[in-house]
JSON list of C-alpha atoms in Angstrom, two decimals:
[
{"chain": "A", "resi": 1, "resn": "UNK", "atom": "CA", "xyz": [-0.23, 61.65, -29.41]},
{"chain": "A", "resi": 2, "resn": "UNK", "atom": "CA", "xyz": [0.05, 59.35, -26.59]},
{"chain": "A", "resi": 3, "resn": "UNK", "atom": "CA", "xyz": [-2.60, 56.89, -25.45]},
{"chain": "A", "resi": 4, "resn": "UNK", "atom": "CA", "xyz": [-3.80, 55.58, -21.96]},
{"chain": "A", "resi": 5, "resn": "UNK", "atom": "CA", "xyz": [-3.00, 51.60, -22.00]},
{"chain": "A", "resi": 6, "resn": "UNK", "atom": "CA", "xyz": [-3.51, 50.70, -18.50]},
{"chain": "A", "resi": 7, "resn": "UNK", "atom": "CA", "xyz": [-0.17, 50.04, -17.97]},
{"chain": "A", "resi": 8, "resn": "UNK", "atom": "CA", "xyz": [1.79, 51.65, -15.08]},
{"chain": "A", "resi": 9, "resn": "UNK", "atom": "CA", "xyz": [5.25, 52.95, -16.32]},
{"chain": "A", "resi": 10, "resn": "UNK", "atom": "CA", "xyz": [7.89, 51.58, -14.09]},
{"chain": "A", "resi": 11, "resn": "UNK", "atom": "CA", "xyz": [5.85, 48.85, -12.79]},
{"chain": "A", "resi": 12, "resn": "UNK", "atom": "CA", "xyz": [8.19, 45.36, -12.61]},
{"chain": "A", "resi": 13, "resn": "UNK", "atom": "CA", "xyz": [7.88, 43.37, -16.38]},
{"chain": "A", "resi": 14, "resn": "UNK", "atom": "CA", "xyz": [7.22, 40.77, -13.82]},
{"chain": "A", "resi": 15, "resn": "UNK", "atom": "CA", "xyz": [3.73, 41.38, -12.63]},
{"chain": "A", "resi": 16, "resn": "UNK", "atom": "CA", "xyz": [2.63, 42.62, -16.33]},
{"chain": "A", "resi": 17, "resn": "UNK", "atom": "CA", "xyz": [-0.07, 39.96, -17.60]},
{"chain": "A", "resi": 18, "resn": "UNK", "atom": "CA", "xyz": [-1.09, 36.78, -16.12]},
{"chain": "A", "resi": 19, "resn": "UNK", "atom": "CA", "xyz": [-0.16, 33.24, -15.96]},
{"chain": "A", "resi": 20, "resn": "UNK", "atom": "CA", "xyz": [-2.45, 30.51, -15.72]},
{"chain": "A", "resi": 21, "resn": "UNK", "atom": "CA", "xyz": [-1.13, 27.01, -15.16]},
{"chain": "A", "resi": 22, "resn": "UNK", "atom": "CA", "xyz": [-2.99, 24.04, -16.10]},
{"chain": "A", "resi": 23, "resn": "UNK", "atom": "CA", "xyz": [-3.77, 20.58, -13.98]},
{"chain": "A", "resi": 24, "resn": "UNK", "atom": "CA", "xyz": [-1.91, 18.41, -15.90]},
{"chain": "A", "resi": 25, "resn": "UNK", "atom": "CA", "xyz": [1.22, 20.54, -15.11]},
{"chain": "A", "resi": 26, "resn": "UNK", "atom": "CA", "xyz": [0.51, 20.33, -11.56]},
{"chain": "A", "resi": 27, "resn": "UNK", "atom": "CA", "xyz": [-0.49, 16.85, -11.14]},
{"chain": "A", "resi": 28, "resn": "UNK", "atom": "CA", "xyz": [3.01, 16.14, -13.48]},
{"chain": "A", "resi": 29, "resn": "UNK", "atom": "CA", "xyz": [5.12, 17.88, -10.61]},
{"chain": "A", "resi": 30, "resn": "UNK", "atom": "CA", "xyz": [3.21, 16.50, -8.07]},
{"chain": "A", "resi": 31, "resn": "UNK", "atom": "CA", "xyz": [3.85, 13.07, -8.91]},
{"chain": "A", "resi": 32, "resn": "UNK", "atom": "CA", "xyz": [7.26, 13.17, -9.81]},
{"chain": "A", "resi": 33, "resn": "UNK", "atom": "CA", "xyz": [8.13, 14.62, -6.75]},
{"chain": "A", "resi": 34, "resn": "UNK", "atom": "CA", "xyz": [5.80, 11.99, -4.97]},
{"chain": "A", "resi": 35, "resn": "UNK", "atom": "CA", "xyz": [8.24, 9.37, -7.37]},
{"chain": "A", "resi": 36, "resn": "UNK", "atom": "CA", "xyz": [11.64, 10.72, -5.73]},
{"chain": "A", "resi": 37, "resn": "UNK", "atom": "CA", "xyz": [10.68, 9.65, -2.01]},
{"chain": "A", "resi": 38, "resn": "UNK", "atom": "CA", "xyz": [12.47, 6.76, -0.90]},
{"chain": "A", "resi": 39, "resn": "UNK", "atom": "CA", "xyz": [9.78, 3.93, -0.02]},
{"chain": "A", "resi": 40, "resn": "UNK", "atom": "CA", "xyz": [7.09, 4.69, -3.05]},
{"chain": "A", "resi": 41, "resn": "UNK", "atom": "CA", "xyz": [7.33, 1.74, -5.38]},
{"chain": "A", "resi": 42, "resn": "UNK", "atom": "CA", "xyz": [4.71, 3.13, -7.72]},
{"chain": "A", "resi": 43, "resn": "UNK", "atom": "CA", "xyz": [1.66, 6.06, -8.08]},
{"chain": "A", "resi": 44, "resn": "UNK", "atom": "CA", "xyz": [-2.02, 4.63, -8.86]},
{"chain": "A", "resi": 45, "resn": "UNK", "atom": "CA", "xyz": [-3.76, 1.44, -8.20]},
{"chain": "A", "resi": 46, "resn": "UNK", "atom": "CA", "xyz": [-3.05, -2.03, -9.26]},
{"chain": "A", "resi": 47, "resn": "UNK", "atom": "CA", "xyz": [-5.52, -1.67, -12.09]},
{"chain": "A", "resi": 48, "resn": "UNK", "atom": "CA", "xyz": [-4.35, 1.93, -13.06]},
{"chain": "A", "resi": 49, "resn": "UNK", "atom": "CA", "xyz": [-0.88, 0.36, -13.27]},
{"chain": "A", "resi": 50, "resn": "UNK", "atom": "CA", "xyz": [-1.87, -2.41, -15.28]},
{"chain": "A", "resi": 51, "resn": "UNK", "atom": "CA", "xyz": [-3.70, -0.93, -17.93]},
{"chain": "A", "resi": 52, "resn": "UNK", "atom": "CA", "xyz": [-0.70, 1.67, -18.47]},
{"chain": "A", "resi": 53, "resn": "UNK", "atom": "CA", "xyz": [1.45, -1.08, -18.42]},
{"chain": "A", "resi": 54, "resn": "UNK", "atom": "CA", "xyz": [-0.73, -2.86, -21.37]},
{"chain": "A", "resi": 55, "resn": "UNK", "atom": "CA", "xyz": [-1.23, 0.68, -22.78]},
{"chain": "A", "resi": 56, "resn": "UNK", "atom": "CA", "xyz": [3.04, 1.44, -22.76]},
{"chain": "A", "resi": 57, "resn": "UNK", "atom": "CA", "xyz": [3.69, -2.37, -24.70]},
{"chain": "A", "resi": 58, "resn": "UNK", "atom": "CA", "xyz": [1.15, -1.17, -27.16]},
{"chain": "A", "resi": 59, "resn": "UNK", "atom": "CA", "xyz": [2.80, 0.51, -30.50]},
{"chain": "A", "resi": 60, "resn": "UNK", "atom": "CA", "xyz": [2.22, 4.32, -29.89]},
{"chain": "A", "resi": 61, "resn": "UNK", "atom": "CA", "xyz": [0.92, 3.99, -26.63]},
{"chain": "A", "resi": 62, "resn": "UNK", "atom": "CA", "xyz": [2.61, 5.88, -24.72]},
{"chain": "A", "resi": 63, "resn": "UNK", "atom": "CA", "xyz": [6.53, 6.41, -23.88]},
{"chain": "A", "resi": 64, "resn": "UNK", "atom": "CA", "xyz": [6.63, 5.57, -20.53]},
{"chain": "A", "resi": 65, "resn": "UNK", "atom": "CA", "xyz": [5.40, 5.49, -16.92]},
{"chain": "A", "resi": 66, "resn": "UNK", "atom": "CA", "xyz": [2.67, 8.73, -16.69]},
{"chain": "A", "resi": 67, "resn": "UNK", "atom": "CA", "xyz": [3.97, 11.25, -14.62]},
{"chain": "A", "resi": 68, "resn": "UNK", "atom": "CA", "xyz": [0.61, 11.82, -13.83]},
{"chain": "A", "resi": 69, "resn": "UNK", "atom": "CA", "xyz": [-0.79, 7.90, -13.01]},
{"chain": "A", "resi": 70, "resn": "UNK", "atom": "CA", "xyz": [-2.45, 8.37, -9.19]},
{"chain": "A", "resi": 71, "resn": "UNK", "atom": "CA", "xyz": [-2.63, 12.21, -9.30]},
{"chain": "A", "resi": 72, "resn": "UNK", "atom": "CA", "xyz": [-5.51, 14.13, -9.00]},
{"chain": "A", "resi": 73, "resn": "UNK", "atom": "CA", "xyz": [-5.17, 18.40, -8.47]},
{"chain": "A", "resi": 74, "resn": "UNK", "atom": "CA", "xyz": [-7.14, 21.11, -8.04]},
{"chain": "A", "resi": 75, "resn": "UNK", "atom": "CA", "xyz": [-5.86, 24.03, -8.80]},
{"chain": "A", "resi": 76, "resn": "UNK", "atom": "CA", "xyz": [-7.08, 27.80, -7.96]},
{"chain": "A", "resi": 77, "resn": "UNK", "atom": "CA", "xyz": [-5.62, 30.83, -9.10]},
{"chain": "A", "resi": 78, "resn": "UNK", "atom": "CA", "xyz": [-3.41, 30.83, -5.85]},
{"chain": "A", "resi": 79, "resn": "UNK", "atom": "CA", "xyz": [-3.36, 27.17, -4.23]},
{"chain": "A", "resi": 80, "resn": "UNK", "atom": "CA", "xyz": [-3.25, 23.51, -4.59]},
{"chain": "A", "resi": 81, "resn": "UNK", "atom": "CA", "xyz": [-4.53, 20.60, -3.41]},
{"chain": "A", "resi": 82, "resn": "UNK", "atom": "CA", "xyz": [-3.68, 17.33, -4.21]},
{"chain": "A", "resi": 83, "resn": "UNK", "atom": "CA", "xyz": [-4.57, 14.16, -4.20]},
{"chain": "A", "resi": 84, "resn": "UNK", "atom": "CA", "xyz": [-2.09, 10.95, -4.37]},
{"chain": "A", "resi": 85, "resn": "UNK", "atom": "CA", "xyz": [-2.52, 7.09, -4.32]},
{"chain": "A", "resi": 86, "resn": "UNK", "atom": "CA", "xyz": [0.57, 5.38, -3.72]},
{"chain": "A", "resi": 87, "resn": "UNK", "atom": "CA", "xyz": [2.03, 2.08, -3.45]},
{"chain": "A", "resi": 88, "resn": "UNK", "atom": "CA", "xyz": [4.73, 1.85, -0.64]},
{"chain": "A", "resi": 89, "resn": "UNK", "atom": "CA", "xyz": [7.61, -0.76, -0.76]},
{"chain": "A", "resi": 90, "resn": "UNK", "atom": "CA", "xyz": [7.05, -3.80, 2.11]},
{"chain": "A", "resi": 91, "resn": "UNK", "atom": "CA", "xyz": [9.62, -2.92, 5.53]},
{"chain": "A", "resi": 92, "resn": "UNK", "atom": "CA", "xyz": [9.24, 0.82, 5.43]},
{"chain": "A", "resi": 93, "resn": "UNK", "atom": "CA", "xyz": [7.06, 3.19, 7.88]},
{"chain": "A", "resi": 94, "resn": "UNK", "atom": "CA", "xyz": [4.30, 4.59, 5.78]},
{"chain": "A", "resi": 95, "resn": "UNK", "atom": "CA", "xyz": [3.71, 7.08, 8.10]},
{"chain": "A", "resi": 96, "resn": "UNK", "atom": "CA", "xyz": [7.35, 8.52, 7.87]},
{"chain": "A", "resi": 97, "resn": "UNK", "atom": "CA", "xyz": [6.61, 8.41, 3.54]},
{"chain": "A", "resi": 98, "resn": "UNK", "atom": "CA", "xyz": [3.44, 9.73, 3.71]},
{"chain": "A", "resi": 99, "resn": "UNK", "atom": "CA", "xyz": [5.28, 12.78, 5.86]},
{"chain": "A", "resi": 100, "resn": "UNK", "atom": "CA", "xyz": [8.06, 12.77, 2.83]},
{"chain": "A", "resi": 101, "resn": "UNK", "atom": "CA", "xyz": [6.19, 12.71, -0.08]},
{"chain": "A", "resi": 102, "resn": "UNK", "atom": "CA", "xyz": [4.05, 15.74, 1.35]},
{"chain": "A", "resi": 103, "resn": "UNK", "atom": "CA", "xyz": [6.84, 17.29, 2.24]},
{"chain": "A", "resi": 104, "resn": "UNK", "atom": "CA", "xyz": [8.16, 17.08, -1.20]},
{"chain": "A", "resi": 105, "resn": "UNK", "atom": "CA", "xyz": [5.32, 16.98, -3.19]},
{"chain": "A", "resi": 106, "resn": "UNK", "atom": "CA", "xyz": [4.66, 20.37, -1.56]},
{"chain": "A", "resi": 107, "resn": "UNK", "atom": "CA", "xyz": [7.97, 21.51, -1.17]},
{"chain": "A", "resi": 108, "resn": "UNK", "atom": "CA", "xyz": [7.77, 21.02, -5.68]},
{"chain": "A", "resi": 109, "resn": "UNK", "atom": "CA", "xyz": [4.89, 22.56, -6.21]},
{"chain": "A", "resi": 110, "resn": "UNK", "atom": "CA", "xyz": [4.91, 25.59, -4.13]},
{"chain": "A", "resi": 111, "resn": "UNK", "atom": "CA", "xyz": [8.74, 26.54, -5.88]},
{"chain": "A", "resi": 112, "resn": "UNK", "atom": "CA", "xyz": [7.63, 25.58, -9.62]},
{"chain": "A", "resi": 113, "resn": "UNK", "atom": "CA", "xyz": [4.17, 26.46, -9.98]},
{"chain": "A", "resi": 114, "resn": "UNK", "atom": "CA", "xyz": [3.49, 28.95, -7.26]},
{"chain": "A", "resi": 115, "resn": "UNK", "atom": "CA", "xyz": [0.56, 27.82, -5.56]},
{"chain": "A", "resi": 116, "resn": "UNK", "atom": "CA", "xyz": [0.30, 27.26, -1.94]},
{"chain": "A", "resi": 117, "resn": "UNK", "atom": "CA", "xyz": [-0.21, 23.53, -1.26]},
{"chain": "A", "resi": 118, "resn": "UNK", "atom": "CA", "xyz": [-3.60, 23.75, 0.87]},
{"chain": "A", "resi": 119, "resn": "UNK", "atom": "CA", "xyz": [-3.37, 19.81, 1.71]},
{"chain": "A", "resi": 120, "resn": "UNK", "atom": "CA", "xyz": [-1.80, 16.51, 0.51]},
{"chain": "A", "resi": 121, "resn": "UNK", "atom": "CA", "xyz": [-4.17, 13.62, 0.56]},
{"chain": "A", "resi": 122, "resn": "UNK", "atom": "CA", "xyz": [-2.32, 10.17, 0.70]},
{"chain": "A", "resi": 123, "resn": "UNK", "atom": "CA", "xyz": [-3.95, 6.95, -0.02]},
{"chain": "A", "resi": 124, "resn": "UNK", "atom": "CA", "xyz": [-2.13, 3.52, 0.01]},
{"chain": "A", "resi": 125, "resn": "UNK", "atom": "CA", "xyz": [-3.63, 1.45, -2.14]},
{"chain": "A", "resi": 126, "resn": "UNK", "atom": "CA", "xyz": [-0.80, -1.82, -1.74]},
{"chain": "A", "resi": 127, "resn": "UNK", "atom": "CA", "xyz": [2.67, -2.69, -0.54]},
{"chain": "A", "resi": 128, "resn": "UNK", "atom": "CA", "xyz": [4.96, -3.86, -2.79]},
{"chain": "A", "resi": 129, "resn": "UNK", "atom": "CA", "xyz": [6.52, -7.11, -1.56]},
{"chain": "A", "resi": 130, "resn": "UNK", "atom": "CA", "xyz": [9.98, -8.38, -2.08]},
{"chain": "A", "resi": 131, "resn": "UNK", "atom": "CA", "xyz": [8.69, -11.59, -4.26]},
{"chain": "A", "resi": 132, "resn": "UNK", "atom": "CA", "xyz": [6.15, -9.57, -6.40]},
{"chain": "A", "resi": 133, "resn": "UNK", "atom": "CA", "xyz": [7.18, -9.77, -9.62]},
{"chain": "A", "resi": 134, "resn": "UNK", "atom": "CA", "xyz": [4.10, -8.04, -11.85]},
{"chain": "A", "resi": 135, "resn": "UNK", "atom": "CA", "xyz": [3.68, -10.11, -14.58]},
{"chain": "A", "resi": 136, "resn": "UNK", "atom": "CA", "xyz": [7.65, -10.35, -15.14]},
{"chain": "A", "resi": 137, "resn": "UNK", "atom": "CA", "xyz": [6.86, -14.32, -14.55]},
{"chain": "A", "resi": 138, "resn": "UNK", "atom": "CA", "xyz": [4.49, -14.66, -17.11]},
{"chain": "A", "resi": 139, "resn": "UNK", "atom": "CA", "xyz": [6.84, -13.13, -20.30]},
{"chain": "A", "resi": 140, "resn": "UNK", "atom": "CA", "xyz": [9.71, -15.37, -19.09]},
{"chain": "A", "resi": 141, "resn": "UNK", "atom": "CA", "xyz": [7.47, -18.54, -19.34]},
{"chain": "A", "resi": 142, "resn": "UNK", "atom": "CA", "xyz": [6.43, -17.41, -23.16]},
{"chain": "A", "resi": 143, "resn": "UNK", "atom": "CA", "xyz": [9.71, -16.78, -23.76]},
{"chain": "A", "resi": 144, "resn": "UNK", "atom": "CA", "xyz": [10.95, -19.90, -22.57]}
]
């Protein structure tokens, strides 16, 4: 006896079932790829970046910078878009890094997640300057 299941024999194992990716795993590529372009200092505003920075010196509060800090997806069951606030380092175009990071930042999520990249939406919230230092000034002077 042999029953019906839906399933077309020789049909690819490949396009048996469905995958559903989340936001987080988007908005993870997204800003690591965002990360790699030469002339983004950091993802996420001054305040977003301070209160992860309090939040990683705080015992189990996190491991690190979050991939995810300045990132905001939507994602469909076919395309992305994306949302990024960036700091860029002082001396650099910011219109030749905003080109790069949507070039990779789509580039990244179109080959690992699948979705077309609909649009990249770039705001610079700062420049980094040469003598900002972030707070490294005030934990020498406790230190000291």
């Amino acid at each position: 006896m042999t029953e019906n299941t839906g399933v077309k024999l020789g049909a690819a194992p490949g396009s048996r079932g469905r995958t559903t990716i989340a936001d987080v795993v988007v908005e993870k590529i997204a800003g690591m790829a965002a990360r790699d372009v030469r002339g983004v200092y950091a993802l996420g505003s001054g305040f977003a970046r301070s209160m992860g920075s309090m939040r990683e010196r705080m015992p189990g509060g996190g491991s690190g910078k979050s991939a995810t800090r300045g990132v905001s997806v939507e994602v469909g069951e076919l395309q992305a878009a994306i949302d990024l606030e960036i700091v860029v380092e002082y001396g650099v175009s910011i219109t030749d890094v905003a080109g790069a990071v949507r070039e990779n930042v789509i580039s990244a999520v179109e080959r690992m997640a699948g979705r077309e990249v609909v649009e990249v939406n770039l705001m610079v919230s700062d420049v980094k300057l040469p003598d900002d230092e972030e707070g490294e000034g005030e934990e020498q002077r406790r230190i000291q």
